[in-house]
């Protein structure tokens, strides 16, 4: 094995001929920092994903950012320049540290519900009309529900454009997942 091959193998794990990229988790002090870091990283083209933290590293914030661990230094440098550094970086090298999927999906027959964090979005599967928005305790949830319920999934306003709280952010995630499921 040559010198360069050693480094190539250490960058990713191979499972049955498929390369699996080693991932890491960025843990932040609060959800606002997660949202800010997500926006900065996505704006700069990084392949990241907001997920739920594994129970072993929960700090009170219900969201963490999963990222390609090989890019740790570049990502941390970018976040430091934006003054939003994580409190911890955790390599996901243990199955018990696997991030928790944010989404819970429930099929009620005629209706489909997607839950992200504490916000739920329910649509009529046949017409793709939003029939319910619920969850959370943020003051803008009634307004978000009023603006979205009764509208089509594609025609409803984006929660991140009309909401201003963590609940609006979580509802945006629910909406994006619902569109991914229903509009494929």
Short mmCIF file of N, CA, C and O in Angstrom, two decimals, residues 46-132:
data_model
loop_
_atom_site.label_atom_id
_atom_site.label_comp_id
_atom_site.label_asym_id
_atom_site.label_seq_id
_atom_site.Cartn_x
_atom_site.Cartn_y
_atom_site.Cartn_z
N UNK A 46 -21.88 23.57 1.23
CA UNK A 46 -21.54 22.35 1.97
C UNK A 46 -22.73 21.40 2.02
O UNK A 46 -23.86 21.82 2.15
N UNK A 47 -22.44 20.12 1.93
CA UNK A 47 -23.46 19.07 2.02
C UNK A 47 -23.66 18.73 3.49
O UNK A 47 -22.94 17.90 4.04
N UNK A 48 -24.60 19.40 4.11
CA UNK A 48 -24.86 19.18 5.53
C UNK A 48 -26.32 18.84 5.72
O UNK A 48 -27.14 19.00 4.81
N UNK A 49 -26.66 18.41 6.94
CA UNK A 49 -28.05 18.05 7.23
C UNK A 49 -28.33 18.36 8.70
O UNK A 49 -27.53 17.99 9.57
N UNK A 50 -29.44 19.01 8.95
CA UNK A 50 -29.85 19.25 10.33
C UNK A 50 -30.58 18.01 10.81
O UNK A 50 -31.50 17.53 10.14
N UNK A 51 -30.14 17.48 11.94
CA UNK A 51 -30.71 16.25 12.48
C UNK A 51 -30.89 16.42 13.99
O UNK A 51 -30.45 17.40 14.59
N UNK A 52 -31.51 15.43 14.59
CA UNK A 52 -31.64 15.41 16.04
C UNK A 52 -30.36 14.83 16.64
O UNK A 52 -29.76 13.92 16.07
N UNK A 53 -29.93 15.33 17.79
CA UNK A 53 -28.71 14.80 18.39
C UNK A 53 -28.93 13.42 18.99
O UNK A 53 -30.02 13.12 19.47
N UNK A 54 -27.89 12.58 18.96
CA UNK A 54 -28.01 11.30 19.67
C UNK A 54 -28.19 11.59 21.17
O UNK A 54 -27.66 12.59 21.66
N UNK A 55 -28.91 10.75 21.88
CA UNK A 55 -29.15 11.02 23.31
C UNK A 55 -27.87 11.22 24.11
O UNK A 55 -27.86 11.98 25.07
N UNK A 56 -26.78 10.59 23.71
CA UNK A 56 -25.53 10.68 24.46
C UNK A 56 -24.91 12.07 24.47
O UNK A 56 -24.12 12.38 25.34
N UNK A 57 -25.27 12.90 23.49
CA UNK A 57 -24.64 14.23 23.45
C UNK A 57 -25.66 15.36 23.50
O UNK A 57 -25.34 16.48 23.15
N UNK A 58 -26.86 15.07 23.94
CA UNK A 58 -27.87 16.14 24.04
C UNK A 58 -27.42 17.18 25.06
O UNK A 58 -26.97 16.85 26.15
N UNK A 59 -27.57 18.43 24.67
CA UNK A 59 -27.16 19.51 25.57
C UNK A 59 -28.32 20.45 25.86
O UNK A 59 -28.14 21.46 26.49
N UNK A 60 -29.47 20.15 25.40
CA UNK A 60 -30.61 21.04 25.57
C UNK A 60 -31.11 21.54 24.23
O UNK A 60 -32.27 21.81 24.07
N UNK A 61 -30.21 21.66 23.25
CA UNK A 61 -30.62 22.06 21.91
C UNK A 61 -31.08 20.80 21.17
O UNK A 61 -30.39 19.79 21.18
N UNK A 62 -32.23 20.85 20.54
CA UNK A 62 -32.78 19.66 19.90
C UNK A 62 -32.28 19.44 18.49
O UNK A 62 -32.75 18.54 17.81
N UNK A 63 -31.35 20.26 18.03
CA UNK A 63 -30.85 20.14 16.67
C UNK A 63 -29.33 20.16 16.65
O UNK A 63 -28.71 20.86 17.45
N UNK A 64 -28.75 19.39 15.75
CA UNK A 64 -27.30 19.43 15.49
C UNK A 64 -27.14 19.39 13.97
O UNK A 64 -28.09 19.14 13.24
N UNK A 65 -25.92 19.65 13.52
CA UNK A 65 -25.65 19.61 12.09
C UNK A 65 -24.71 18.45 11.80
O UNK A 65 -23.63 18.35 12.38
N UNK A 66 -25.15 17.58 10.90
CA UNK A 66 -24.31 16.47 10.45
C UNK A 66 -23.53 16.93 9.23
O UNK A 66 -24.09 17.56 8.33
N UNK A 67 -22.25 16.63 9.18
CA UNK A 67 -21.40 17.12 8.09
C UNK A 67 -20.34 16.08 7.75
O UNK A 67 -20.06 15.17 8.55
N UNK A 68 -19.69 16.21 6.57
CA UNK A 68 -18.60 15.29 6.23
C UNK A 68 -17.38 15.62 7.08
O UNK A 68 -16.84 16.72 6.99
N UNK A 69 -16.98 14.68 7.90
CA UNK A 69 -15.91 14.93 8.87
C UNK A 69 -14.60 15.34 8.22
O UNK A 69 -13.83 16.10 8.79
N UNK A 70 -14.37 14.88 7.01
CA UNK A 70 -13.13 15.22 6.32
C UNK A 70 -13.02 16.73 6.10
O UNK A 70 -11.93 17.27 5.94
N UNK A 71 -14.13 17.43 6.12
CA UNK A 71 -14.15 18.88 5.90
C UNK A 71 -14.20 19.68 7.19
O UNK A 71 -14.50 20.88 7.18
N UNK A 72 -13.92 19.05 8.31
CA UNK A 72 -14.05 19.70 9.61
C UNK A 72 -13.31 21.04 9.69
O UNK A 72 -13.87 22.05 10.10
N UNK A 73 -12.04 21.05 9.31
CA UNK A 73 -11.26 22.28 9.44
C UNK A 73 -11.82 23.41 8.59
O UNK A 73 -11.93 24.55 9.04
N UNK A 74 -12.19 23.11 7.36
CA UNK A 74 -12.75 24.15 6.49
C UNK A 74 -14.07 24.68 7.03
O UNK A 74 -14.33 25.89 7.01
N UNK A 75 -14.91 23.78 7.50
CA UNK A 75 -16.21 24.19 8.03
C UNK A 75 -16.04 25.01 9.31
O UNK A 75 -16.67 26.06 9.49
N UNK A 76 -15.18 24.56 10.20
CA UNK A 76 -14.96 25.31 11.44
C UNK A 76 -14.37 26.70 11.16
O UNK A 76 -14.73 27.68 11.81
N UNK A 77 -13.48 26.77 10.18
CA UNK A 77 -12.90 28.06 9.81
C UNK A 77 -14.00 29.01 9.30
O UNK A 77 -14.06 30.17 9.70
N UNK A 78 -14.87 28.50 8.43
CA UNK A 78 -15.95 29.32 7.90
C UNK A 78 -16.89 29.80 9.01
O UNK A 78 -17.28 30.96 9.07
N UNK A 79 -17.24 28.88 9.91
CA UNK A 79 -18.14 29.25 11.00
C UNK A 79 -17.49 30.25 11.97
O UNK A 79 -18.14 31.15 12.47
N UNK A 80 -16.20 30.09 12.20
CA UNK A 80 -15.49 31.02 13.08
C UNK A 80 -15.49 32.42 12.47
O UNK A 80 -15.68 33.42 13.18
N UNK A 81 -15.28 32.51 11.16
CA UNK A 81 -15.32 33.81 10.48
C UNK A 81 -16.69 34.47 10.63
O UNK A 81 -16.81 35.68 10.68
N UNK A 82 -17.74 33.64 10.70
CA UNK A 82 -19.09 34.16 10.85
C UNK A 82 -19.49 34.30 12.32
O UNK A 82 -20.63 34.64 12.62
N UNK A 83 -18.57 34.02 13.22
CA UNK A 83 -18.78 34.15 14.66
C UNK A 83 -19.93 33.27 15.15
O UNK A 83 -20.77 33.68 15.94
N UNK A 84 -19.96 32.02 14.67
CA UNK A 84 -20.96 31.05 15.13
C UNK A 84 -20.29 29.67 15.26
O UNK A 84 -20.57 28.76 14.51
N UNK A 85 -19.40 29.57 16.20
CA UNK A 85 -18.64 28.32 16.39
C UNK A 85 -19.42 27.34 17.26
O UNK A 85 -20.09 27.73 18.22
N UNK A 86 -19.33 26.05 16.92
CA UNK A 86 -20.01 25.04 17.74
C UNK A 86 -19.32 24.88 19.09
O UNK A 86 -18.14 25.20 19.24
N UNK A 87 -20.04 24.36 20.07
CA UNK A 87 -19.43 24.09 21.37
C UNK A 87 -18.71 22.76 21.38
O UNK A 87 -17.88 22.50 22.22
N UNK A 88 -19.04 21.91 20.38
CA UNK A 88 -18.41 20.59 20.32
C UNK A 88 -18.53 20.03 18.91
O UNK A 88 -19.52 20.27 18.22
N UNK A 89 -17.50 19.29 18.51
CA UNK A 89 -17.53 18.54 17.24
C UNK A 89 -17.35 17.07 17.61
O UNK A 89 -16.39 16.70 18.28
N UNK A 90 -18.32 16.24 17.18
CA UNK A 90 -18.31 14.84 17.56
C UNK A 90 -18.23 13.97 16.31
O UNK A 90 -19.13 14.04 15.46
N UNK A 91 -17.19 13.15 16.18
CA UNK A 91 -17.17 12.22 15.05
C UNK A 91 -18.21 11.12 15.27
O UNK A 91 -18.38 10.64 16.40
N UNK A 92 -18.90 10.75 14.22
CA UNK A 92 -19.91 9.69 14.33
C UNK A 92 -19.23 8.38 13.96
O UNK A 92 -19.39 7.86 12.87
N UNK A 93 -18.45 7.87 14.89
CA UNK A 93 -17.73 6.63 14.65
C UNK A 93 -18.23 5.49 15.51
O UNK A 93 -17.68 4.42 15.53
N UNK A 94 -19.30 5.75 16.23
CA UNK A 94 -19.89 4.75 17.10
C UNK A 94 -21.37 4.65 16.73
O UNK A 94 -22.05 5.67 16.65
N UNK A 95 -21.89 3.42 16.54
CA UNK A 95 -23.31 3.30 16.17
C UNK A 95 -24.25 3.94 17.18
O UNK A 95 -25.33 4.39 16.84
N UNK A 96 -23.83 4.04 18.43
CA UNK A 96 -24.68 4.66 19.44
C UNK A 96 -24.74 6.17 19.31
O UNK A 96 -25.62 6.82 19.86
N UNK A 97 -23.81 6.73 18.55
CA UNK A 97 -23.80 8.18 18.35
C UNK A 97 -24.48 8.58 17.05
O UNK A 97 -24.36 9.71 16.62
N UNK A 98 -25.19 7.69 16.45
CA UNK A 98 -25.87 8.01 15.20
C UNK A 98 -26.93 9.08 15.45
O UNK A 98 -27.74 8.95 16.37
N UNK A 99 -26.93 10.14 14.63
CA UNK A 99 -27.95 11.18 14.79
C UNK A 99 -29.36 10.62 14.60
O UNK A 99 -29.57 9.65 13.88
N UNK A 100 -30.29 11.26 15.25
CA UNK A 100 -31.68 10.84 15.19
C UNK A 100 -32.37 11.60 14.07
O UNK A 100 -32.19 12.82 13.95
N UNK A 101 -33.13 10.88 13.26
CA UNK A 101 -33.86 11.54 12.18
C UNK A 101 -34.89 12.49 12.79
O UNK A 101 -35.59 12.13 13.74
N UNK A 102 -34.97 13.68 12.26
CA UNK A 102 -35.90 14.67 12.78
C UNK A 102 -37.34 14.37 12.45
O UNK A 102 -38.25 14.84 13.09
N UNK A 103 -37.55 13.57 11.41
CA UNK A 103 -38.90 13.41 10.88
C UNK A 103 -39.59 12.15 11.39
O UNK A 103 -38.98 11.08 11.47
N UNK A 104 -40.85 12.32 11.70
CA UNK A 104 -41.72 11.19 11.97
C UNK A 104 -42.88 11.32 10.98
O UNK A 104 -43.49 12.38 10.88
N UNK A 105 -43.16 10.23 10.29
CA UNK A 105 -44.20 10.26 9.26
C UNK A 105 -45.29 9.29 9.65
O UNK A 105 -45.01 8.15 10.01
N UNK A 106 -46.54 9.77 9.59
CA UNK A 106 -47.66 8.91 9.96
C UNK A 106 -48.72 8.99 8.86
O UNK A 106 -49.15 10.08 8.48
N UNK A 107 -49.12 7.82 8.38
CA UNK A 107 -50.14 7.72 7.33
C UNK A 107 -51.47 7.41 7.99
O UNK A 107 -51.63 6.36 8.62
N UNK A 108 -52.44 8.32 7.85
CA UNK A 108 -53.77 8.12 8.42
C UNK A 108 -54.77 7.66 7.35
O UNK A 108 -55.97 7.82 7.52
N UNK A 109 -54.27 7.10 6.27
CA UNK A 109 -55.16 6.67 5.17
C UNK A 109 -55.37 7.81 4.20
O UNK A 109 -54.62 7.98 3.25
N UNK A 110 -56.37 8.64 4.46
CA UNK A 110 -56.64 9.77 3.57
C UNK A 110 -55.63 10.91 3.76
O UNK A 110 -55.39 11.69 2.86
N UNK A 111 -55.06 10.99 4.96
CA UNK A 111 -54.14 12.09 5.28
C UNK A 111 -52.76 11.56 5.63
O UNK A 111 -52.61 10.46 6.14
N UNK A 112 -51.76 12.39 5.35
CA UNK A 112 -50.38 12.08 5.69
C UNK A 112 -49.84 13.20 6.57
O UNK A 112 -50.02 14.38 6.27
N UNK A 113 -49.21 12.81 7.68
CA UNK A 113 -48.65 13.79 8.60
C UNK A 113 -47.13 13.64 8.65
O UNK A 113 -46.61 12.55 8.75
N UNK A 114 -46.44 14.77 8.57
CA UNK A 114 -44.99 14.80 8.76
C UNK A 114 -44.71 15.68 9.96
O UNK A 114 -45.17 16.82 10.02
N UNK A 115 -43.97 15.11 10.90
CA UNK A 115 -43.59 15.86 12.09
C UNK A 115 -42.09 16.09 12.06
O UNK A 115 -41.31 15.16 11.85
N UNK A 116 -41.66 17.33 12.24
CA UNK A 116 -40.24 17.69 12.39
C UNK A 116 -40.12 18.42 13.71
O UNK A 116 -40.79 19.43 13.92
N UNK A 117 -39.30 17.87 14.59
CA UNK A 117 -39.18 18.40 15.95
C UNK A 117 -40.57 18.40 16.57
O UNK A 117 -41.19 17.36 16.65
N UNK A 118 -41.09 19.55 16.91
CA UNK A 118 -42.40 19.58 17.56
C UNK A 118 -43.51 20.09 16.64
O UNK A 118 -44.63 20.31 17.08
N UNK A 119 -43.23 20.28 15.37
CA UNK A 119 -44.23 20.82 14.46
C UNK A 119 -44.74 19.75 13.49
O UNK A 119 -43.96 19.00 12.93
N UNK A 120 -46.07 19.74 13.31
CA UNK A 120 -46.70 18.75 12.45
C UNK A 120 -47.45 19.44 11.30
O UNK A 120 -48.12 20.44 11.51
N UNK A 121 -47.30 18.85 10.14
CA UNK A 121 -47.99 19.32 8.94
C UNK A 121 -48.75 18.12 8.37
O UNK A 121 -48.16 17.06 8.16
N UNK A 122 -50.05 18.31 8.13
CA UNK A 122 -50.87 17.21 7.62
C UNK A 122 -51.51 17.64 6.31
O UNK A 122 -52.05 18.75 6.22
N UNK A 123 -51.46 16.75 5.31
CA UNK A 123 -52.07 17.05 4.01
C UNK A 123 -53.03 15.94 3.61
O UNK A 123 -52.90 14.80 4.04
N UNK A 124 -53.99 16.31 2.79
CA UNK A 124 -54.87 15.34 2.13
C UNK A 124 -54.04 14.71 1.02
O UNK A 124 -53.55 15.43 0.14
N UNK A 125 -53.88 13.40 1.06
CA UNK A 125 -52.99 12.74 0.10
C UNK A 125 -53.49 12.84 -1.33
O UNK A 125 -52.70 12.83 -2.27
N UNK A 126 -54.80 12.94 -1.51
CA UNK A 126 -55.35 12.98 -2.87
C UNK A 126 -55.22 14.37 -3.50
O UNK A 126 -54.80 14.50 -4.65
N UNK A 127 -55.54 15.40 -2.74
CA UNK A 127 -55.54 16.75 -3.31
C UNK A 127 -54.27 17.54 -2.97
O UNK A 127 -54.05 18.61 -3.52
N UNK A 128 -53.47 17.03 -2.03
CA UNK A 128 -52.27 17.71 -1.52
C UNK A 128 -52.60 19.06 -0.89
O UNK A 128 -51.81 20.00 -0.90
N UNK A 129 -53.82 19.16 -0.33
CA UNK A 129 -54.22 20.35 0.40
C UNK A 129 -53.78 20.21 1.86
O UNK A 129 -53.96 19.15 2.47
N UNK A 130 -53.24 21.26 2.40
CA UNK A 130 -52.84 21.26 3.81
C UNK A 130 -54.10 21.32 4.66
O UNK A 130 -54.90 22.25 4.53
N UNK A 131 -54.28 20.31 5.53
CA UNK A 131 -55.50 20.26 6.34
C UNK A 131 -55.23 20.59 7.80
O UNK A 131 -56.17 20.87 8.55
N UNK A 132 -53.96 20.56 8.22
CA UNK A 132 -53.69 20.90 9.61
C UNK A 132 -52.22 21.29 9.80
O UNK A 132 -51.34 20.71 9.18
#
